[in-house]
CSV table of N, CA, C and O in Angstrom, one decimal:
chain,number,residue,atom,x,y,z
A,1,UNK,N,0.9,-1.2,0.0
A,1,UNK,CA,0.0,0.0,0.0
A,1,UNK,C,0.9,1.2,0.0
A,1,UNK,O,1.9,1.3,0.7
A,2,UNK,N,0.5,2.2,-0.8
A,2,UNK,CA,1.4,3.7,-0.8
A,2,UNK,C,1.1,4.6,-0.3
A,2,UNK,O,-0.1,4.7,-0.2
A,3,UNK,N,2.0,5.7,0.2
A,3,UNK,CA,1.2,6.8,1.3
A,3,UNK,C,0.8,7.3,0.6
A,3,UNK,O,1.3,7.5,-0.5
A,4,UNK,N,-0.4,7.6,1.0
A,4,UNK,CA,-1.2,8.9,0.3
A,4,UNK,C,-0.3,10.3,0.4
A,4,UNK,O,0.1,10.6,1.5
A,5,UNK,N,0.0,11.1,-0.8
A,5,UNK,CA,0.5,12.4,-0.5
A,5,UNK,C,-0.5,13.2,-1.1
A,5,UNK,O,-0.7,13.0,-2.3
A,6,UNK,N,-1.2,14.5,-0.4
A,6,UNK,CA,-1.8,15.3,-0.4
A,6,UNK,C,-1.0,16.9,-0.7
A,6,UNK,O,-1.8,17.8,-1.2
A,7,UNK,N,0.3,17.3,-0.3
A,7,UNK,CA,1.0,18.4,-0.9
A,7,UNK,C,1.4,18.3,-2.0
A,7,UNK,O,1.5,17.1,-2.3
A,8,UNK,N,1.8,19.2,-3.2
A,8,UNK,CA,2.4,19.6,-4.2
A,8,UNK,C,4.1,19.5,-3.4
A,8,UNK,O,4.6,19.7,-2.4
A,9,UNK,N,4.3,19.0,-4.7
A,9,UNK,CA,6.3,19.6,-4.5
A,9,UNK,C,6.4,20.6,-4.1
A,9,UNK,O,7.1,20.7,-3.1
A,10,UNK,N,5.8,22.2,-4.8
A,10,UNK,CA,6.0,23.2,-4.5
A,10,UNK,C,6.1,23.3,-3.0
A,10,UNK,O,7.2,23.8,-2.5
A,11,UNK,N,5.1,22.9,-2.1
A,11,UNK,CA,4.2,23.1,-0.8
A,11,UNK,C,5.8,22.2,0.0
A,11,UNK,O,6.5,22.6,0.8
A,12,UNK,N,5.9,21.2,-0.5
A,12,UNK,CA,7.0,20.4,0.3
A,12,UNK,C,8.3,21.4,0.1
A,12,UNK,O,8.9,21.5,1.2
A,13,UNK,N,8.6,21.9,-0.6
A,13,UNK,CA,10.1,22.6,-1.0
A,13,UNK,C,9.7,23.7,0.0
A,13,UNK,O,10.3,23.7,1.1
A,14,UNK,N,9.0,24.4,-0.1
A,14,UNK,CA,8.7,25.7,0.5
A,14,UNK,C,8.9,25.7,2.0
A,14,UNK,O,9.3,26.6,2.6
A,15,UNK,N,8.4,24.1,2.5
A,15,UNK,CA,8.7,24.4,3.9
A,15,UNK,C,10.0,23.6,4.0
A,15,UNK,O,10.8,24.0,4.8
A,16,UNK,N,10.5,22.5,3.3
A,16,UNK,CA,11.5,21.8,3.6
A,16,UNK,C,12.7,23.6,3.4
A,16,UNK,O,13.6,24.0,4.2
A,17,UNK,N,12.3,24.1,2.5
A,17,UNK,CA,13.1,25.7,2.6
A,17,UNK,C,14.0,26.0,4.2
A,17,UNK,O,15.2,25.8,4.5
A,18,UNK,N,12.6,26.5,5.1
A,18,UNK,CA,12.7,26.7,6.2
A,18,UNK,C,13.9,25.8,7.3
A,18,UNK,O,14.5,26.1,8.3
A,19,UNK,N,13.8,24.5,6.6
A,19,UNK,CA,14.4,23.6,7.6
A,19,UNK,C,16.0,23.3,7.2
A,19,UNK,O,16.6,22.4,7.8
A,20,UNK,N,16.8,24.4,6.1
A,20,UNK,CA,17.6,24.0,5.6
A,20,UNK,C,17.5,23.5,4.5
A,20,UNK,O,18.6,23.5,4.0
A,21,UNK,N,16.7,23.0,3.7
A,21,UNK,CA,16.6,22.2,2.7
A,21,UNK,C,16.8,23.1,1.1
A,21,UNK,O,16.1,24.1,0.9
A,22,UNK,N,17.9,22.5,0.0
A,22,UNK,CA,18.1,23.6,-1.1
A,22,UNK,C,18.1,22.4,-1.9
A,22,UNK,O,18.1,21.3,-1.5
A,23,UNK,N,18.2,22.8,-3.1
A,23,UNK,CA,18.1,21.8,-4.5
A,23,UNK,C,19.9,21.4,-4.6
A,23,UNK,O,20.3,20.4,-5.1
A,24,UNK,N,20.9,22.8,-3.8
A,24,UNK,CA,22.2,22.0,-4.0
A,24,UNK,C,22.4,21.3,-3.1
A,24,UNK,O,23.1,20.4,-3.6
A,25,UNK,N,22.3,21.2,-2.1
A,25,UNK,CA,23.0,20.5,-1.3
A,25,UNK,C,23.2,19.0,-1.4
A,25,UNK,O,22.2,18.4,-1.8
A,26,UNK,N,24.2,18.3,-1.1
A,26,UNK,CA,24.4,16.9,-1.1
A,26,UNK,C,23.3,16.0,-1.3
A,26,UNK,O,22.5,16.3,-0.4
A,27,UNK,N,22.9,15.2,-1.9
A,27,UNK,CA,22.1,14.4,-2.0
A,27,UNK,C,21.6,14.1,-0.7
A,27,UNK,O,20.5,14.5,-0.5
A,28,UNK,N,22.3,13.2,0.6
A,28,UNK,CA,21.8,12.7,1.4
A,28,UNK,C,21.3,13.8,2.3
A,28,UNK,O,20.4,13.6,3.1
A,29,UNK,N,21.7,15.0,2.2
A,29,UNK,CA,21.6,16.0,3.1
A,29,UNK,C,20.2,16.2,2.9
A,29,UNK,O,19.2,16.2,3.6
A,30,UNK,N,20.3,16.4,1.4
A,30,UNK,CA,18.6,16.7,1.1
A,30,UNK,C,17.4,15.5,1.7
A,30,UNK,O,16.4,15.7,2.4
A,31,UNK,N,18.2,14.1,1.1
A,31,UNK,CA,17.0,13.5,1.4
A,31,UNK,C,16.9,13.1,3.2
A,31,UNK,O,15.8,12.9,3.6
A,32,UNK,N,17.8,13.1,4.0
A,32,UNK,CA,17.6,13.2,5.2
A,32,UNK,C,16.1,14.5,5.4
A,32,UNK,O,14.9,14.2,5.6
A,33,UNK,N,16.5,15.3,5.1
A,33,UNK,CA,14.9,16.7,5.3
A,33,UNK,C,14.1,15.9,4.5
A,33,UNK,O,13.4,15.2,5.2
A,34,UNK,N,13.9,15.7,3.4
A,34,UNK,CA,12.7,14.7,2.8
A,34,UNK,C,12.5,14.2,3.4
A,34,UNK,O,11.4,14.5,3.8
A,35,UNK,N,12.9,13.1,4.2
A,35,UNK,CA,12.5,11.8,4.7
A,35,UNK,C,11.6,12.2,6.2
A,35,UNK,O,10.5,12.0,6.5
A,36,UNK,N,12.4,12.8,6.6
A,36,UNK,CA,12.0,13.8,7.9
A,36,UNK,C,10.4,13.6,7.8
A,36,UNK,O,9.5,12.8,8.1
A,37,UNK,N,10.7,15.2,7.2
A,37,UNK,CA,9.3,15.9,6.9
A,37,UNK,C,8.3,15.3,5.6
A,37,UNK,O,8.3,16.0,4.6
A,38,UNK,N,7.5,14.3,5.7
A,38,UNK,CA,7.2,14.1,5.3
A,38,UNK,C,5.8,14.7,5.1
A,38,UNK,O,5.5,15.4,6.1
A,39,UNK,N,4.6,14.5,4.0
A,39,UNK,CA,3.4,15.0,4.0
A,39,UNK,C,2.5,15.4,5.3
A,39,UNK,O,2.1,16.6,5.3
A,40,UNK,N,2.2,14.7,6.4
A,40,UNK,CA,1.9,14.3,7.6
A,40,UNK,C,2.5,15.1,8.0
A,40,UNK,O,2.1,16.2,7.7
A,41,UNK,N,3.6,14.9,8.6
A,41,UNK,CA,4.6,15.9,9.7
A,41,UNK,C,4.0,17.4,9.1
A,41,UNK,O,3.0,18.0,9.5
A,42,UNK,N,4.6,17.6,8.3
A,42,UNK,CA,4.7,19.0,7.4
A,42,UNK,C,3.0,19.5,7.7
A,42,UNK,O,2.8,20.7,8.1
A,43,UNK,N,2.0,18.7,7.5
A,43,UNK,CA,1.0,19.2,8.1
A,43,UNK,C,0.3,19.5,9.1
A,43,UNK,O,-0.8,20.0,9.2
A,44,UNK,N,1.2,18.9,9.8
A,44,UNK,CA,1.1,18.9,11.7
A,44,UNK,C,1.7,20.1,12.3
A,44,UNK,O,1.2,20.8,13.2
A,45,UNK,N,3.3,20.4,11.5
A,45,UNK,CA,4.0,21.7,11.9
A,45,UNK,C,2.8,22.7,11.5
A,45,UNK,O,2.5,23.6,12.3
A,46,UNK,N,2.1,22.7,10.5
A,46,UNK,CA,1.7,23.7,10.5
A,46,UNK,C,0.7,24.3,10.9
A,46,UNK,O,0.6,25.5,10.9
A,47,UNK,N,-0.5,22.9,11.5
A,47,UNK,CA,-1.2,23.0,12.7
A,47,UNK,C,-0.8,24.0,13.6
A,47,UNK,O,-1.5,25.0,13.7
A,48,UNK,N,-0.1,23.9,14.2
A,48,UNK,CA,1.4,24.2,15.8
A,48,UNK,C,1.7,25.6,15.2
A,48,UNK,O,2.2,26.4,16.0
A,49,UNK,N,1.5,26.3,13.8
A,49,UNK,CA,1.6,27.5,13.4
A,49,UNK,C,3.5,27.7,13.0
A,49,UNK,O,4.2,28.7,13.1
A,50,UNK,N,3.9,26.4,12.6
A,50,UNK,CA,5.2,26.7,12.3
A,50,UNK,C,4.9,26.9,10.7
A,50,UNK,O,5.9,27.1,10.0
C-alpha cells in the first residue's frame, strides 16, 4: 500500500526551505529533510503554526 500524498512539490520545498533544505546541497543531506518531513509531519507543523 502507498502513502497517500496530499502536498504539491511546491508546498514540500517551501517548507522543507525553512528547515535547511536547497536543491544543492548533497544528496543525502537533502533526502535526510525529505525523509523527515514528510506529508503528515509537514501538516502537523503547521497546525502548531510553524
Amino acid at each position: 500500500m502507498s502513502e497517500q500524498r496530499w502536498l504539491t512539490q511546491e508546498q514540500r520545498e517551501d517548507f522543507w526551505r525553512r528547515c535547511g533544505w536547497s536543491p544543492t546541497l548533497p544528496e543525502s543531506d537533502r533526502l535526510t529533510i525529505e525523509n523527515r518531513w514528510d506529508d503528515e509531519s509537514i501538516d502537523m507543523a503547521a497546525l502548531f503554526g510553524w
